[in-house]
Amino acid sequence: MKCEICHQADAAKAIRREGADGEEDELYVCEACARAERQRRQRKSSRTRKVTGLNGGVEMSVTEISGDGDGGGEPPPIFGAIINAFQDMVNDLERASKGGEEKEKKDERKLVEMGADGADAAYRLRGGFHLEGLHLIGELDAVRRALHALDMELVGVEADGVKDAGHVYRIGHYGDAERAGRVAKDLVREERNARVRLFEELPRVYGDSLCRALAILKNCRLLSQGEYFDLLSPLRLAAKEKMLDGITFAEIEKMMAKLDLSGGDAKLEQEERDRVDAERADAVNRRFEDVMLNERAEEKFL
């Protein structure tokens, strides 16, 4: 039997290749064509974005993007308005914390978690606030300090050893739901401003985050659910802005919703866990093989 690709040498191996209809077909090919197909897949799997418009219709793939300090300078402090609005309460809390008896009472209180049910869908993920923008511009610590001063906390998710996976948070408070609701509105506003600043002032920072996530998703050999969720987080922002080819915002939302972040995989034996993570990685490699930044994203990030 002759090779089904070159039709010259004798077929020696069976490979699988995606056909014109999008389905994988089994082909019987010679050694040279099998090797060429393997190299083509490896080159394709390493791409994160494409460059078009070169002479002669040539397309070029690029995988590396590095930060050089674009958008330097200190970012403006956030949540100042919140702290000013509740300054009297902050002072009261500081005075109360000095008393041992008051401190004991405070430690005994139960933290109530408030989700993002009323927030716009762009800032709501799995019931929490998606704060990827604040994370990427380096302002999450300032947010934590501001909420702590208001006797509140940001409650994140830890899954498979990944702390604050996906940068999705709930607001933890001690019973004052009305005040927490006001803070939630300010939190969404600051995340919105962070995303604008990220796209307009810090494109290299965001481009670096996107390309790193894509490169891992295309080439990882082991992938836990917690890490997968975390890697999809910056892609969710890009998909919302229609900056990706090969995947939609709705698809990413569905992927993130299906992931189990309860840490159940940690109960598996190491060998079984590696097997499950390997199977997940192989499936993710295939799914993201053709996902890359589109021309709109390249205009912004390159």
PDB file of C-alpha atoms in Angstrom:
ATOM      1  CA  MET A   1       0.000   0.000   0.000  1.00  0.00           C
ATOM      2  CA  LYS A   2       1.338   3.422  -0.951  1.00  0.00           C
ATOM      3  CA  CYS A   3       1.548   6.405   1.402  1.00  0.00           C
ATOM      4  CA  GLU A   4      -1.772   8.299   1.444  1.00  0.00           C
ATOM      5  CA  ILE A   5       0.004  11.674   1.560  1.00  0.00           C
ATOM      6  CA  CYS A   6       2.895  11.504  -0.927  1.00  0.00           C
ATOM      7  CA  HIS A   7       1.541   8.509  -2.870  1.00  0.00           C
ATOM      8  CA  GLN A   8       5.102   7.398  -3.610  1.00  0.00           C
ATOM      9  CA  ALA A   9       6.785   5.477  -0.794  1.00  0.00           C
ATOM     10  CA  ASP A  10       5.269   2.429   0.862  1.00  0.00           C
ATOM     11  CA  ALA A  11       3.001   3.074   3.852  1.00  0.00           C
ATOM     12  CA  ALA A  12       4.646   2.122   7.149  1.00  0.00           C
ATOM     13  CA  LYS A  13       2.662   3.887   9.890  1.00  0.00           C
ATOM     14  CA  ALA A  14      -0.881   4.883  10.761  1.00  0.00           C
ATOM     15  CA  ILE A  15      -1.436   8.479  11.918  1.00  0.00           C
ATOM     16  CA  ARG A  16      -4.475  10.628  12.652  1.00  0.00           C
ATOM     17  CA  ARG A  17      -4.917  13.975  10.917  1.00  0.00           C
ATOM     18  CA  GLU A  18      -7.747  16.480  10.912  1.00  0.00           C
ATOM     19  CA  GLY A  19      -9.599  16.507   7.605  1.00  0.00           C
ATOM     20  CA  ALA A  20     -11.386  19.316   5.796  1.00  0.00           C
ATOM     21  CA  ASP A  21     -14.623  18.508   7.663  1.00  0.00           C
ATOM     22  CA  GLY A  22     -12.941  18.976  11.048  1.00  0.00           C
ATOM     23  CA  GLU A  23     -13.029  15.252  11.863  1.00  0.00           C
ATOM     24  CA  GLU A  24      -9.857  13.243  12.473  1.00  0.00           C
ATOM     25  CA  ASP A  25      -9.103  10.643   9.790  1.00  0.00           C
ATOM     26  CA  GLU A  26      -6.712   7.725  10.042  1.00  0.00           C
ATOM     27  CA  LEU A  27      -4.090   7.744   7.290  1.00  0.00           C
ATOM     28  CA  TYR A  28      -1.460   5.167   6.367  1.00  0.00           C
ATOM     29  CA  VAL A  29       1.754   6.970   5.515  1.00  0.00           C
ATOM     30  CA  CYS A  30       5.454   6.440   4.952  1.00  0.00           C
ATOM     31  CA  GLU A  31       8.128   7.212   7.568  1.00  0.00           C
ATOM     32  CA  ALA A  32       9.037  10.562   5.993  1.00  0.00           C
ATOM     33  CA  CYS A  33       5.447  11.832   5.877  1.00  0.00           C
ATOM     34  CA  ALA A  34       4.812  10.623   9.431  1.00  0.00           C
ATOM     35  CA  ARG A  35       7.862  12.542  10.616  1.00  0.00           C
ATOM     36  CA  ALA A  36       6.810  15.667   8.705  1.00  0.00           C
ATOM     37  CA  GLU A  37       3.300  15.486  10.155  1.00  0.00           C
ATOM     38  CA  ARG A  38       4.696  15.144  13.676  1.00  0.00           C
ATOM     39  CA  GLN A  39       6.923  18.196  13.164  1.00  0.00           C
ATOM     40  CA  ARG A  40       3.981  20.168  11.774  1.00  0.00           C
ATOM     41  CA  ARG A  41       1.926  19.394  14.870  1.00  0.00           C
ATOM     42  CA  GLN A  42       4.765  20.414  17.175  1.00  0.00           C
ATOM     43  CA  ARG A  43       5.240  23.712  15.358  1.00  0.00           C
ATOM     44  CA  LYS A  44       1.504  24.355  15.400  1.00  0.00           C
ATOM     45  CA  SER A  45       1.151  23.522  19.076  1.00  0.00           C
ATOM     46  CA  SER A  46       3.758  26.128  20.032  1.00  0.00           C
ATOM     47  CA  ARG A  47       1.963  29.035  18.332  1.00  0.00           C
ATOM     48  CA  THR A  48       0.126  31.582  20.414  1.00  0.00           C
ATOM     49  CA  ARG A  49      -0.625  34.185  17.745  1.00  0.00           C
ATOM     50  CA  LYS A  50      -0.141  34.715  14.039  1.00  0.00           C
ATOM     51  CA  VAL A  51       1.347  37.547  12.031  1.00  0.00           C
ATOM     52  CA  THR A  52      -0.156  38.108   8.613  1.00  0.00           C
ATOM     53  CA  GLY A  53       0.259  40.596   5.810  1.00  0.00           C
ATOM     54  CA  LEU A  54       3.873  39.721   4.974  1.00  0.00           C
ATOM     55  CA  ASN A  55       5.103  39.701   1.398  1.00  0.00           C
ATOM     56  CA  GLY A  56       3.844  36.850  -0.736  1.00  0.00           C
ATOM     57  CA  GLY A  57       1.042  35.960   1.681  1.00  0.00           C
ATOM     58  CA  VAL A  58       3.496  34.551   4.234  1.00  0.00           C
ATOM     59  CA  GLU A  59       2.264  33.923   7.781  1.00  0.00           C
ATOM     60  CA  MET A  60       4.606  33.874  10.784  1.00  0.00           C
ATOM     61  CA  SER A  61       4.060  32.496  14.298  1.00  0.00           C
ATOM     62  CA  VAL A  62       5.454  34.185  17.403  1.00  0.00           C
ATOM     63  CA  THR A  63       5.553  32.674  20.899  1.00  0.00           C
ATOM     64  CA  GLU A  64       7.525  35.076  23.086  1.00  0.00           C
ATOM     65  CA  ILE A  65       6.482  38.352  24.601  1.00  0.00           C
ATOM     66  CA  SER A  66       8.312  39.977  27.511  1.00  0.00           C
ATOM     67  CA  GLY A  67       7.694  42.934  29.749  1.00  0.00           C
ATOM     68  CA  ASP A  68       9.785  46.085  29.531  1.00  0.00           C
ATOM     69  CA  GLY A  69       8.031  48.264  32.049  1.00  0.00           C
ATOM     70  CA  ASP A  70       5.331  49.743  29.800  1.00  0.00           C
ATOM     71  CA  GLY A  71       2.969  51.945  31.716  1.00  0.00           C
ATOM     72  CA  GLY A  72       5.500  52.522  34.528  1.00  0.00           C
ATOM     73  CA  GLY A  73       4.936  54.743  37.474  1.00  0.00           C
ATOM     74  CA  GLU A  74       2.881  54.244  40.571  1.00  0.00           C
ATOM     75  CA  PRO A  75      -0.751  53.329  39.935  1.00  0.00           C
ATOM     76  CA  PRO A  76      -3.267  55.594  41.586  1.00  0.00           C
ATOM     77  CA  PRO A  77      -4.412  54.344  45.008  1.00  0.00           C
ATOM     78  CA  ILE A  78      -7.855  52.748  44.900  1.00  0.00           C
ATOM     79  CA  PHE A  79     -10.692  52.537  47.309  1.00  0.00           C
ATOM     80  CA  GLY A  80      -9.789  55.884  48.846  1.00  0.00           C
ATOM     81  CA  ALA A  81     -13.388  56.938  48.515  1.00  0.00           C
ATOM     82  CA  ILE A  82     -14.565  53.909  50.456  1.00  0.00           C
ATOM     83  CA  ILE A  83     -12.119  54.470  53.293  1.00  0.00           C
ATOM     84  CA  ASN A  84     -13.042  58.148  53.520  1.00  0.00           C
ATOM     85  CA  ALA A  85     -16.743  57.308  53.555  1.00  0.00           C
ATOM     86  CA  PHE A  86     -16.302  54.950  56.475  1.00  0.00           C
ATOM     87  CA  GLN A  87     -13.417  56.656  58.285  1.00  0.00           C
ATOM     88  CA  ASP A  88     -15.358  57.000  61.535  1.00  0.00           C
ATOM     89  CA  MET A  89     -16.119  53.290  61.524  1.00  0.00           C
ATOM     90  CA  VAL A  90     -12.444  52.465  60.801  1.00  0.00           C
ATOM     91  CA  ASN A  91     -11.324  54.564  63.749  1.00  0.00           C
ATOM     92  CA  ASP A  92     -13.828  52.830  65.988  1.00  0.00           C
ATOM     93  CA  LEU A  93     -12.560  49.428  64.869  1.00  0.00           C
ATOM     94  CA  GLU A  94      -8.949  50.420  65.519  1.00  0.00           C
ATOM     95  CA  ARG A  95      -9.795  51.539  69.036  1.00  0.00           C
ATOM     96  CA  ALA A  96     -11.854  48.440  69.697  1.00  0.00           C
ATOM     97  CA  SER A  97      -9.068  46.147  68.494  1.00  0.00           C
ATOM     98  CA  LYS A  98      -6.810  47.441  71.276  1.00  0.00           C
ATOM     99  CA  GLY A  99      -9.003  45.960  73.962  1.00  0.00           C
ATOM    100  CA  GLY A 100      -8.396  42.300  74.750  1.00  0.00           C
ATOM    101  CA  GLU A 101     -12.020  41.596  75.589  1.00  0.00           C
ATOM    102  CA  GLU A 102     -13.238  43.209  72.381  1.00  0.00           C
ATOM    103  CA  LYS A 103     -10.665  41.267  70.405  1.00  0.00           C
ATOM    104  CA  GLU A 104     -11.942  37.979  71.794  1.00  0.00           C
ATOM    105  CA  LYS A 105     -15.483  38.887  70.852  1.00  0.00           C
ATOM    106  CA  LYS A 106     -14.341  39.837  67.359  1.00  0.00           C
ATOM    107  CA  ASP A 107     -12.543  36.520  66.912  1.00  0.00           C
ATOM    108  CA  GLU A 108     -15.730  34.657  67.790  1.00  0.00           C
ATOM    109  CA  ARG A 109     -17.797  36.318  65.086  1.00  0.00           C
ATOM    110  CA  LYS A 110     -18.860  34.337  62.046  1.00  0.00           C
ATOM    111  CA  LEU A 111     -17.703  35.529  58.640  1.00  0.00           C
ATOM    112  CA  VAL A 112     -20.575  35.780  56.152  1.00  0.00           C
ATOM    113  CA  GLU A 113     -19.690  35.508  52.463  1.00  0.00           C
ATOM    114  CA  MET A 114     -21.506  37.676  49.935  1.00  0.00           C
ATOM    115  CA  GLY A 115     -21.366  36.725  46.246  1.00  0.00           C
ATOM    116  CA  ALA A 116     -21.643  38.816  43.099  1.00  0.00           C
ATOM    117  CA  ASP A 117     -25.223  37.927  42.200  1.00  0.00           C
ATOM    118  CA  GLY A 118     -26.169  41.519  41.365  1.00  0.00           C
ATOM    119  CA  ALA A 119     -23.023  42.381  39.418  1.00  0.00           C
ATOM    120  CA  ASP A 120     -22.781  42.628  35.638  1.00  0.00           C
ATOM    121  CA  ALA A 121     -21.992  39.274  33.999  1.00  0.00           C
ATOM    122  CA  ALA A 122     -18.580  40.497  32.834  1.00  0.00           C
ATOM    123  CA  TYR A 123     -17.482  40.825  36.467  1.00  0.00           C
ATOM    124  CA  ARG A 124     -19.293  37.797  37.841  1.00  0.00           C
ATOM    125  CA  LEU A 125     -17.822  34.292  37.705  1.00  0.00           C
ATOM    126  CA  ARG A 126     -19.121  31.215  39.520  1.00  0.00           C
ATOM    127  CA  GLY A 127     -21.021  33.437  41.926  1.00  0.00           C
ATOM    128  CA  GLY A 128     -17.994  35.560  42.857  1.00  0.00           C
ATOM    129  CA  PHE A 129     -16.332  38.762  41.667  1.00  0.00           C
ATOM    130  CA  HIS A 130     -13.827  38.167  38.844  1.00  0.00           C
ATOM    131  CA  LEU A 131     -10.947  40.517  39.709  1.00  0.00           C
ATOM    132  CA  GLU A 132      -8.356  39.507  37.106  1.00  0.00           C
ATOM    133  CA  GLY A 133      -7.870  43.136  36.080  1.00  0.00           C
ATOM    134  CA  LEU A 134      -6.992  44.292  39.603  1.00  0.00           C
ATOM    135  CA  HIS A 135      -4.627  41.342  39.927  1.00  0.00           C
ATOM    136  CA  LEU A 136      -2.771  42.121  36.692  1.00  0.00           C
ATOM    137  CA  ILE A 137      -2.262  45.815  37.466  1.00  0.00           C
ATOM    138  CA  GLY A 138      -1.014  44.911  40.950  1.00  0.00           C
ATOM    139  CA  GLU A 139      -3.812  46.455  43.010  1.00  0.00           C
ATOM    140  CA  LEU A 140      -5.314  43.427  44.765  1.00  0.00           C
ATOM    141  CA  ASP A 141      -3.223  43.954  47.898  1.00  0.00           C
ATOM    142  CA  ALA A 142      -4.520  47.527  48.138  1.00  0.00           C
ATOM    143  CA  VAL A 143      -8.067  46.192  47.833  1.00  0.00           C
ATOM    144  CA  ARG A 144      -7.426  43.660  50.598  1.00  0.00           C
ATOM    145  CA  ARG A 145      -6.070  46.364  52.905  1.00  0.00           C
ATOM    146  CA  ALA A 146      -9.034  48.641  52.201  1.00  0.00           C
ATOM    147  CA  LEU A 147     -11.569  45.896  52.922  1.00  0.00           C
ATOM    148  CA  HIS A 148      -9.679  44.800  56.030  1.00  0.00           C
ATOM    149  CA  ALA A 149      -9.849  48.372  57.316  1.00  0.00           C
ATOM    150  CA  LEU A 150     -13.611  48.164  56.810  1.00  0.00           C
ATOM    151  CA  ASP A 151     -13.768  44.916  58.795  1.00  0.00           C
ATOM    152  CA  MET A 152     -14.224  42.845  55.648  1.00  0.00           C
ATOM    153  CA  GLU A 153     -12.169  40.306  53.718  1.00  0.00           C
ATOM    154  CA  LEU A 154     -11.692  39.066  50.170  1.00  0.00           C
ATOM    155  CA  VAL A 155     -12.417  35.331  50.210  1.00  0.00           C
ATOM    156  CA  GLY A 156     -10.793  33.489  47.306  1.00  0.00           C
ATOM    157  CA  VAL A 157     -10.696  29.864  46.172  1.00  0.00           C
ATOM    158  CA  GLU A 158      -7.803  27.446  46.705  1.00  0.00           C
ATOM    159  CA  ALA A 159      -7.895  24.418  44.408  1.00  0.00           C
ATOM    160  CA  ASP A 160      -5.228  21.796  43.746  1.00  0.00           C
ATOM    161  CA  GLY A 161      -2.598  23.919  45.482  1.00  0.00           C
ATOM    162  CA  VAL A 162      -3.450  27.059  43.475  1.00  0.00           C
ATOM    163  CA  LYS A 163      -4.253  29.900  45.869  1.00  0.00           C
ATOM    164  CA  ASP A 164      -6.901  32.410  44.745  1.00  0.00           C
ATOM    165  CA  ALA A 165      -7.495  30.376  41.583  1.00  0.00           C
ATOM    166  CA  GLY A 166      -8.835  32.492  38.738  1.00  0.00           C
ATOM    167  CA  HIS A 167      -8.835  35.566  41.034  1.00  0.00           C
ATOM    168  CA  VAL A 168     -12.487  35.009  41.849  1.00  0.00           C
ATOM    169  CA  TYR A 169     -13.566  36.322  45.244  1.00  0.00           C
ATOM    170  CA  ARG A 170     -16.522  36.768  47.560  1.00  0.00           C
ATOM    171  CA  ILE A 171     -16.801  39.577  50.075  1.00  0.00           C
ATOM    172  CA  GLY A 172     -16.586  38.327  53.649  1.00  0.00           C
ATOM    173  CA  HIS A 173     -18.335  40.467  56.258  1.00  0.00           C
ATOM    174  CA  TYR A 174     -19.631  40.094  59.811  1.00  0.00           C
ATOM    175  CA  GLY A 175     -23.330  40.683  59.383  1.00  0.00           C
ATOM    176  CA  ASP A 176     -23.606  44.138  57.806  1.00  0.00           C
ATOM    177  CA  ALA A 177     -24.947  43.066  54.401  1.00  0.00           C
ATOM    178  CA  GLU A 178     -26.067  46.589  53.470  1.00  0.00           C
ATOM    179  CA  ARG A 179     -22.586  48.015  53.907  1.00  0.00           C
ATOM    180  CA  ALA A 180     -21.088  45.029  52.077  1.00  0.00           C
ATOM    181  CA  GLY A 181     -23.462  45.713  49.186  1.00  0.00           C
ATOM    182  CA  ARG A 182     -22.185  49.278  48.889  1.00  0.00           C
ATOM    183  CA  VAL A 183     -18.608  48.044  48.914  1.00  0.00           C
ATOM    184  CA  ALA A 184     -19.474  45.469  46.233  1.00  0.00           C
ATOM    185  CA  LYS A 185     -20.553  48.231  43.857  1.00  0.00           C
ATOM    186  CA  ASP A 186     -17.279  50.057  44.441  1.00  0.00           C
ATOM    187  CA  LEU A 187     -15.379  46.816  43.918  1.00  0.00           C
ATOM    188  CA  VAL A 188     -16.987  46.286  40.506  1.00  0.00           C
ATOM    189  CA  ARG A 189     -16.259  49.895  39.568  1.00  0.00           C
ATOM    190  CA  GLU A 190     -12.582  49.502  40.471  1.00  0.00           C
ATOM    191  CA  GLU A 191     -12.330  46.245  38.491  1.00  0.00           C
ATOM    192  CA  ARG A 192     -13.884  47.987  35.481  1.00  0.00           C
ATOM    193  CA  ASN A 193     -11.338  50.813  35.785  1.00  0.00           C
ATOM    194  CA  ALA A 194      -8.523  48.285  36.185  1.00  0.00           C
ATOM    195  CA  ARG A 195      -9.470  46.546  32.943  1.00  0.00           C
ATOM    196  CA  VAL A 196      -9.589  49.857  31.073  1.00  0.00           C
ATOM    197  CA  ARG A 197      -6.176  50.751  32.439  1.00  0.00           C
ATOM    198  CA  LEU A 198      -4.863  47.302  31.556  1.00  0.00           C
ATOM    199  CA  PHE A 199      -5.984  47.572  27.924  1.00  0.00           C
ATOM    200  CA  GLU A 200      -5.080  51.215  27.428  1.00  0.00           C
ATOM    201  CA  GLU A 201      -1.981  51.810  29.579  1.00  0.00           C
ATOM    202  CA  LEU A 202      -0.490  48.361  30.236  1.00  0.00           C
ATOM    203  CA  PRO A 203      -0.993  46.339  27.031  1.00  0.00           C
ATOM    204  CA  ARG A 204       2.375  44.606  27.377  1.00  0.00           C
ATOM    205  CA  VAL A 205       1.462  43.351  30.847  1.00  0.00           C
ATOM    206  CA  TYR A 206      -1.812  41.923  29.627  1.00  0.00           C
ATOM    207  CA  GLY A 207      -0.284  40.544  26.417  1.00  0.00           C
ATOM    208  CA  ASP A 208       2.335  38.746  28.495  1.00  0.00           C
ATOM    209  CA  SER A 209      -0.341  37.181  30.700  1.00  0.00           C
ATOM    210  CA  LEU A 210      -2.347  36.019  27.688  1.00  0.00           C
ATOM    211  CA  CYS A 211       0.594  34.541  25.806  1.00  0.00           C
ATOM    212  CA  ARG A 212       1.907  32.725  28.875  1.00  0.00           C
ATOM    213  CA  ALA A 213      -1.526  31.194  29.519  1.00  0.00           C
ATOM    214  CA  LEU A 214      -1.947  30.150  25.883  1.00  0.00           C
ATOM    215  CA  ALA A 215       1.534  28.651  25.685  1.00  0.00           C
ATOM    216  CA  ILE A 216       0.891  26.490  28.762  1.00  0.00           C
ATOM    217  CA  LEU A 217      -2.544  25.389  27.568  1.00  0.00           C
ATOM    218  CA  LYS A 218      -1.075  24.367  24.204  1.00  0.00           C
ATOM    219  CA  ASN A 219       1.941  22.497  25.585  1.00  0.00           C
ATOM    220  CA  CYS A 220       1.365  21.354  29.191  1.00  0.00           C
ATOM    221  CA  ARG A 221       1.830  17.660  29.944  1.00  0.00           C
ATOM    222  CA  LEU A 222       0.016  17.636  33.309  1.00  0.00           C
ATOM    223  CA  LEU A 223      -2.869  19.953  34.200  1.00  0.00           C
ATOM    224  CA  SER A 224      -4.915  20.042  37.389  1.00  0.00           C
ATOM    225  CA  GLN A 225      -8.398  21.538  37.482  1.00  0.00           C
ATOM    226  CA  GLY A 226      -7.269  24.386  39.733  1.00  0.00           C
ATOM    227  CA  GLU A 227      -4.451  25.369  37.382  1.00  0.00           C
ATOM    228  CA  TYR A 228      -6.726  25.039  34.345  1.00  0.00           C
ATOM    229  CA  PHE A 229      -9.239  27.410  35.957  1.00  0.00           C
ATOM    230  CA  ASP A 230      -6.458  29.880  36.750  1.00  0.00           C
ATOM    231  CA  LEU A 231      -5.065  29.817  33.189  1.00  0.00           C
ATOM    232  CA  LEU A 232      -8.500  30.426  31.686  1.00  0.00           C
ATOM    233  CA  SER A 233      -8.952  33.562  33.798  1.00  0.00           C
ATOM    234  CA  PRO A 234      -6.971  36.040  31.604  1.00  0.00           C
ATOM    235  CA  LEU A 235      -8.394  34.392  28.475  1.00  0.00           C
ATOM    236  CA  ARG A 236     -11.892  35.162  29.740  1.00  0.00           C
ATOM    237  CA  LEU A 237     -11.084  38.887  29.671  1.00  0.00           C
ATOM    238  CA  ALA A 238      -9.667  38.643  26.139  1.00  0.00           C
ATOM    239  CA  ALA A 239     -12.632  36.627  24.861  1.00  0.00           C
ATOM    240  CA  LYS A 240     -15.018  39.206  26.328  1.00  0.00           C
ATOM    241  CA  GLU A 241     -13.228  41.861  24.263  1.00  0.00           C
ATOM    242  CA  LYS A 242     -13.318  39.570  21.173  1.00  0.00           C
ATOM    243  CA  MET A 243      -9.543  39.349  20.982  1.00  0.00           C
ATOM    244  CA  LEU A 244      -9.216  35.583  20.407  1.00  0.00           C
ATOM    245  CA  ASP A 245      -9.552  33.402  17.346  1.00  0.00           C
ATOM    246  CA  GLY A 246     -10.670  29.805  17.807  1.00  0.00           C
ATOM    247  CA  ILE A 247     -12.731  30.165  20.992  1.00  0.00           C
ATOM    248  CA  THR A 248     -15.603  32.299  22.302  1.00  0.00           C
ATOM    249  CA  PHE A 249     -16.457  33.916  25.608  1.00  0.00           C
ATOM    250  CA  ALA A 250     -19.386  31.516  26.037  1.00  0.00           C
ATOM    251  CA  GLU A 251     -17.109  28.498  25.530  1.00  0.00           C
ATOM    252  CA  ILE A 252     -14.636  29.727  28.138  1.00  0.00           C
ATOM    253  CA  GLU A 253     -17.496  30.404  30.559  1.00  0.00           C
ATOM    254  CA  LYS A 254     -18.723  26.839  30.053  1.00  0.00           C
ATOM    255  CA  MET A 255     -15.241  25.379  30.578  1.00  0.00           C
ATOM    256  CA  MET A 256     -14.739  27.301  33.825  1.00  0.00           C
ATOM    257  CA  ALA A 257     -18.201  26.395  35.124  1.00  0.00           C
ATOM    258  CA  LYS A 258     -17.578  22.669  34.632  1.00  0.00           C
ATOM    259  CA  LEU A 259     -14.305  22.514  36.573  1.00  0.00           C
ATOM    260  CA  ASP A 260     -14.391  20.980  40.049  1.00  0.00           C
ATOM    261  CA  LEU A 261     -12.606  23.317  42.467  1.00  0.00           C
ATOM    262  CA  SER A 262     -13.464  21.341  45.594  1.00  0.00           C
ATOM    263  CA  GLY A 263     -10.034  19.674  45.644  1.00  0.00           C
ATOM    264  CA  GLY A 264     -11.443  16.190  45.171  1.00  0.00           C
ATOM    265  CA  ASP A 265      -8.532  15.124  42.959  1.00  0.00           C
ATOM    266  CA  ALA A 266      -6.186  15.600  45.915  1.00  0.00           C
ATOM    267  CA  LYS A 267      -7.709  12.486  47.490  1.00  0.00           C
ATOM    268  CA  LEU A 268      -6.517  10.307  44.619  1.00  0.00           C
ATOM    269  CA  GLU A 269      -3.316   8.304  44.777  1.00  0.00           C
ATOM    270  CA  GLN A 270      -0.412  10.113  43.128  1.00  0.00           C
ATOM    271  CA  GLU A 271      -0.249   7.714  40.191  1.00  0.00           C
ATOM    272  CA  GLU A 272      -3.971   8.022  39.516  1.00  0.00           C
ATOM    273  CA  ARG A 273      -3.856  11.804  39.890  1.00  0.00           C
ATOM    274  CA  ASP A 274      -1.024  12.032  37.360  1.00  0.00           C
ATOM    275  CA  ARG A 275      -2.993   9.885  34.942  1.00  0.00           C
ATOM    276  CA  VAL A 276      -6.081  12.103  35.252  1.00  0.00           C
ATOM    277  CA  ASP A 277      -4.015  15.293  34.925  1.00  0.00           C
ATOM    278  CA  ALA A 278      -2.214  13.862  31.877  1.00  0.00           C
ATOM    279  CA  GLU A 279      -5.486  13.007  30.131  1.00  0.00           C
ATOM    280  CA  ARG A 280      -6.807  16.488  30.870  1.00  0.00           C
ATOM    281  CA  ALA A 281      -3.608  18.076  29.537  1.00  0.00           C
ATOM    282  CA  ASP A 282      -3.787  16.096  26.283  1.00  0.00           C
ATOM    283  CA  ALA A 283      -7.415  17.140  25.731  1.00  0.00           C
ATOM    284  CA  VAL A 284      -6.613  20.788  26.497  1.00  0.00           C
ATOM    285  CA  ASN A 285      -3.592  20.720  24.131  1.00  0.00           C
ATOM    286  CA  ARG A 286      -5.870  19.605  21.313  1.00  0.00           C
ATOM    287  CA  ARG A 287      -8.599  22.126  22.128  1.00  0.00           C
ATOM    288  CA  PHE A 288      -6.275  25.121  22.267  1.00  0.00           C
ATOM    289  CA  GLU A 289      -4.042  24.142  19.343  1.00  0.00           C
ATOM    290  CA  ASP A 290      -5.787  26.619  17.036  1.00  0.00           C
ATOM    291  CA  VAL A 291      -6.589  29.303  19.630  1.00  0.00           C
ATOM    292  CA  MET A 292      -4.556  32.470  19.211  1.00  0.00           C
ATOM    293  CA  LEU A 293      -4.725  36.229  19.484  1.00  0.00           C
ATOM    294  CA  ASN A 294      -6.505  37.822  16.531  1.00  0.00           C
ATOM    295  CA  GLU A 295      -5.499  40.907  14.559  1.00  0.00           C
ATOM    296  CA  ARG A 296      -7.331  43.257  16.934  1.00  0.00           C
ATOM    297  CA  ALA A 297      -5.350  41.888  19.855  1.00  0.00           C
ATOM    298  CA  GLU A 298      -2.069  42.154  17.945  1.00  0.00           C
ATOM    299  CA  GLU A 299      -2.747  45.824  17.225  1.00  0.00           C
ATOM    300  CA  LYS A 300      -3.165  46.350  20.968  1.00  0.00           C
ATOM    301  CA  PHE A 301      -0.461  44.123  22.400  1.00  0.00           C
ATOM    302  CA  LEU A 302       2.364  44.204  19.840  1.00  0.00           C
TER     303      LEU A 302
END
